[in-house]
Amino acid sequence: MSIRLNQAQPYALGLFRAVIGFLFACHGAASLFGVLGGSMGGGTVPAGTWPGWYAAVIQLVGGTLVALGLGTRVAALVASGSMAYAYFKVHQPESLFPLQNGGEASAVFCWAFLLLVFTGPGAMAVDRLFSSRDDSVRRSEPAPDKARAVSV
């Protein structure tokens, strides 16, 4: 059983990444464009307002990049940081625990993105297309000649 689960791990991680990224992007789209019920019960966040508009842009762009698996680690780091900021600046002053202060989504997104920073995108990521191409180029290049490299 353990062997099969280990073999499926990259695919489970890829699915986790895609779902978390999609859900995060939906929050950004709701805040920026008023879709899916809009921001906080309807409407949009006014352009350029701090921190709401910037958070929404990070949510939309970062969530889309993570969902696609493009620049996953960097996008996840920025997204995680934005959710940590949201939790400690917006929610935590109300109460210590996320269940009491309404910060559950911020806390979960923060930790989910931080996990992706360390694990990478998993399977089915756009990043994998570029890394496999780089690996094949490296394998086809001849090994550098040490004697020539020293004499140059």
mmCIF file of C-alpha atoms in Angstrom:
data_model
loop_
_atom_site.group_PDB
_atom_site.id
_atom_site.type_symbol
_atom_site.label_atom_id
_atom_site.label_comp_id
_atom_site.label_asym_id
_atom_site.label_seq_id
_atom_site.Cartn_x
_atom_site.Cartn_y
_atom_site.Cartn_z
ATOM 1 C CA MET A 1 0.000 0.000 0.000
ATOM 2 C CA SER A 2 2.789 2.385 0.921
ATOM 3 C CA ILE A 3 4.532 1.853 -2.416
ATOM 4 C CA ARG A 4 1.399 2.767 -4.388
ATOM 5 C CA LEU A 5 0.809 5.868 -2.270
ATOM 6 C CA ASN A 6 4.410 6.961 -2.781
ATOM 7 C CA GLN A 7 4.051 6.502 -6.537
ATOM 8 C CA ALA A 8 0.900 8.639 -6.534
ATOM 9 C CA GLN A 9 2.444 11.389 -4.400
ATOM 10 C CA PRO A 10 3.508 13.717 -7.267
ATOM 11 C CA TYR A 11 0.019 13.500 -8.775
ATOM 12 C CA ALA A 12 -1.704 14.161 -5.442
ATOM 13 C CA LEU A 13 0.605 17.127 -4.881
ATOM 14 C CA GLY A 14 -0.134 18.410 -8.387
ATOM 15 C CA LEU A 15 -3.866 18.141 -7.765
ATOM 16 C CA PHE A 16 -3.475 19.859 -4.374
ATOM 17 C CA ARG A 17 -1.527 22.694 -6.037
ATOM 18 C CA ALA A 18 -4.106 23.135 -8.796
ATOM 19 C CA VAL A 19 -7.079 23.205 -6.401
ATOM 20 C CA ILE A 20 -5.446 25.573 -3.889
ATOM 21 C CA GLY A 21 -4.313 27.884 -6.693
ATOM 22 C CA PHE A 22 -7.747 27.885 -8.329
ATOM 23 C CA LEU A 23 -9.539 28.653 -5.061
ATOM 24 C CA PHE A 24 -7.081 31.468 -4.299
ATOM 25 C CA ALA A 25 -7.509 32.939 -7.790
ATOM 26 C CA CYS A 26 -11.298 32.867 -7.314
ATOM 27 C CA HIS A 27 -10.925 35.096 -4.232
ATOM 28 C CA GLY A 28 -8.916 37.578 -6.293
ATOM 29 C CA ALA A 29 -11.393 37.532 -9.185
ATOM 30 C CA ALA A 30 -14.288 38.098 -6.782
ATOM 31 C CA SER A 31 -12.569 41.102 -5.215
ATOM 32 C CA LEU A 32 -11.340 42.657 -8.467
ATOM 33 C CA PHE A 33 -14.234 41.949 -10.835
ATOM 34 C CA GLY A 34 -17.221 41.326 -8.566
ATOM 35 C CA VAL A 35 -17.767 37.802 -9.899
ATOM 36 C CA LEU A 36 -18.752 34.825 -7.722
ATOM 37 C CA GLY A 37 -20.586 37.051 -5.258
ATOM 38 C CA GLY A 38 -18.057 39.856 -5.237
ATOM 39 C CA SER A 39 -15.981 41.139 -2.381
ATOM 40 C CA MET A 40 -17.435 40.933 1.134
ATOM 41 C CA GLY A 41 -21.018 40.341 0.071
ATOM 42 C CA GLY A 42 -20.941 42.106 -3.297
ATOM 43 C CA GLY A 43 -19.062 44.713 -5.242
ATOM 44 C CA THR A 44 -15.386 45.141 -5.908
ATOM 45 C CA VAL A 45 -12.392 46.505 -4.064
ATOM 46 C CA PRO A 46 -11.597 50.063 -5.262
ATOM 47 C CA ALA A 47 -8.506 50.101 -7.490
ATOM 48 C CA GLY A 48 -5.268 50.981 -5.757
ATOM 49 C CA THR A 49 -6.562 50.805 -2.183
ATOM 50 C CA TRP A 50 -4.183 49.409 0.419
ATOM 51 C CA PRO A 51 -4.103 46.559 1.248
ATOM 52 C CA GLY A 52 -7.286 45.117 -0.288
ATOM 53 C CA TRP A 53 -6.665 45.811 -3.955
ATOM 54 C CA TYR A 54 -3.043 44.674 -3.822
ATOM 55 C CA ALA A 55 -4.056 41.520 -1.959
ATOM 56 C CA ALA A 56 -6.670 40.806 -4.632
ATOM 57 C CA VAL A 57 -4.081 41.189 -7.402
ATOM 58 C CA ILE A 58 -1.736 38.817 -5.555
ATOM 59 C CA GLN A 59 -4.622 36.386 -5.138
ATOM 60 C CA LEU A 60 -5.599 36.451 -8.808
ATOM 61 C CA VAL A 61 -2.114 36.398 -10.328
ATOM 62 C CA GLY A 62 -0.473 34.203 -7.682
ATOM 63 C CA GLY A 63 -3.385 31.772 -7.608
ATOM 64 C CA THR A 64 -3.373 31.449 -11.392
ATOM 65 C CA LEU A 65 0.391 30.862 -11.493
ATOM 66 C CA VAL A 66 0.195 28.262 -8.732
ATOM 67 C CA ALA A 67 -2.789 26.529 -10.353
ATOM 68 C CA LEU A 68 -0.873 26.259 -13.629
ATOM 69 C CA GLY A 69 2.337 25.290 -11.902
ATOM 70 C CA LEU A 70 4.266 28.190 -13.428
ATOM 71 C CA GLY A 71 6.859 29.730 -11.114
ATOM 72 C CA THR A 72 5.154 27.797 -8.359
ATOM 73 C CA ARG A 73 7.665 28.258 -5.557
ATOM 74 C CA VAL A 74 8.033 32.027 -5.981
ATOM 75 C CA ALA A 75 4.299 32.598 -6.496
ATOM 76 C CA ALA A 76 3.502 30.416 -3.475
ATOM 77 C CA LEU A 77 6.002 32.319 -1.320
ATOM 78 C CA VAL A 78 4.426 35.669 -2.209
ATOM 79 C CA ALA A 79 0.927 34.259 -1.696
ATOM 80 C CA SER A 80 1.885 32.745 1.661
ATOM 81 C CA GLY A 81 3.361 36.034 2.808
ATOM 82 C CA SER A 82 0.278 37.969 1.764
ATOM 83 C CA MET A 83 -1.934 35.598 3.736
ATOM 84 C CA ALA A 84 0.322 35.836 6.790
ATOM 85 C CA TYR A 85 0.026 39.626 6.538
ATOM 86 C CA ALA A 86 -3.751 39.364 6.178
ATOM 87 C CA TYR A 87 -4.017 37.129 9.211
ATOM 88 C CA PHE A 88 -1.820 39.161 11.538
ATOM 89 C CA LYS A 89 -2.960 42.633 10.419
ATOM 90 C CA VAL A 90 -6.664 42.044 9.786
ATOM 91 C CA HIS A 91 -7.821 38.999 11.737
ATOM 92 C CA GLN A 92 -5.517 38.400 14.701
ATOM 93 C CA PRO A 93 -6.150 41.795 16.384
ATOM 94 C CA GLU A 94 -9.807 40.741 16.777
ATOM 95 C CA SER A 95 -8.981 37.506 18.610
ATOM 96 C CA LEU A 96 -6.155 35.006 18.885
ATOM 97 C CA PHE A 97 -7.782 31.957 17.291
ATOM 98 C CA PRO A 98 -8.800 31.784 13.611
ATOM 99 C CA LEU A 99 -12.187 30.283 14.462
ATOM 100 C CA GLN A 100 -12.976 33.349 16.572
ATOM 101 C CA ASN A 101 -11.520 36.051 14.302
ATOM 102 C CA GLY A 102 -12.668 34.854 10.864
ATOM 103 C CA GLY A 103 -9.119 34.202 9.689
ATOM 104 C CA GLU A 104 -9.390 30.486 8.941
ATOM 105 C CA ALA A 105 -9.073 30.950 5.184
ATOM 106 C CA SER A 106 -6.034 33.199 5.584
ATOM 107 C CA ALA A 107 -4.332 30.735 7.924
ATOM 108 C CA VAL A 108 -5.056 27.697 5.753
ATOM 109 C CA PHE A 109 -3.954 29.428 2.537
ATOM 110 C CA CYS A 110 -0.793 30.691 4.250
ATOM 111 C CA TRP A 111 0.262 27.209 5.354
ATOM 112 C CA ALA A 112 -0.840 25.510 2.116
ATOM 113 C CA PHE A 113 1.258 27.892 0.034
ATOM 114 C CA LEU A 114 4.197 27.572 2.401
ATOM 115 C CA LEU A 115 4.010 23.803 1.922
ATOM 116 C CA LEU A 116 4.179 24.296 -1.863
ATOM 117 C CA VAL A 117 7.274 26.477 -1.452
ATOM 118 C CA PHE A 118 9.096 23.494 0.045
ATOM 119 C CA THR A 119 7.554 20.629 -1.944
ATOM 120 C CA GLY A 120 7.452 22.210 -5.394
ATOM 121 C CA PRO A 121 4.636 21.908 -7.900
ATOM 122 C CA GLY A 122 4.265 18.126 -8.131
ATOM 123 C CA ALA A 123 3.145 16.507 -11.372
ATOM 124 C CA MET A 124 1.275 18.145 -14.221
ATOM 125 C CA ALA A 125 2.905 21.566 -13.811
ATOM 126 C CA VAL A 126 3.978 23.930 -16.575
ATOM 127 C CA ASP A 127 7.317 24.222 -14.737
ATOM 128 C CA ARG A 128 7.919 20.545 -15.511
ATOM 129 C CA LEU A 129 7.845 21.255 -19.258
ATOM 130 C CA PHE A 130 10.718 23.709 -18.920
ATOM 131 C CA SER A 131 12.741 21.614 -16.484
ATOM 132 C CA SER A 132 12.522 18.462 -18.640
ATOM 133 C CA ARG A 133 13.685 20.446 -21.666
ATOM 134 C CA ASP A 134 16.630 21.824 -19.668
ATOM 135 C CA ASP A 135 17.520 18.339 -18.440
ATOM 136 C CA SER A 136 17.545 16.905 -21.978
ATOM 137 C CA VAL A 137 19.794 19.738 -23.185
ATOM 138 C CA ARG A 138 22.201 19.142 -20.299
ATOM 139 C CA ARG A 139 22.329 15.410 -21.016
ATOM 140 C CA SER A 140 23.093 15.942 -24.734
ATOM 141 C CA GLU A 141 25.976 18.375 -24.112
ATOM 142 C CA PRO A 142 29.417 16.808 -23.838
ATOM 143 C CA ALA A 143 31.068 16.920 -20.434
ATOM 144 C CA PRO A 144 33.560 19.781 -20.124
ATOM 145 C CA ASP A 145 37.199 18.807 -20.492
ATOM 146 C CA LYS A 146 38.871 19.486 -17.159
ATOM 147 C CA ALA A 147 42.352 19.920 -18.644
ATOM 148 C CA ARG A 148 41.110 22.490 -21.123
ATOM 149 C CA ALA A 149 39.132 24.356 -18.461
ATOM 150 C CA VAL A 150 42.225 24.654 -16.251
ATOM 151 C CA SER A 151 44.521 25.903 -19.027
ATOM 152 C CA VAL A 152 42.145 28.628 -20.195
#
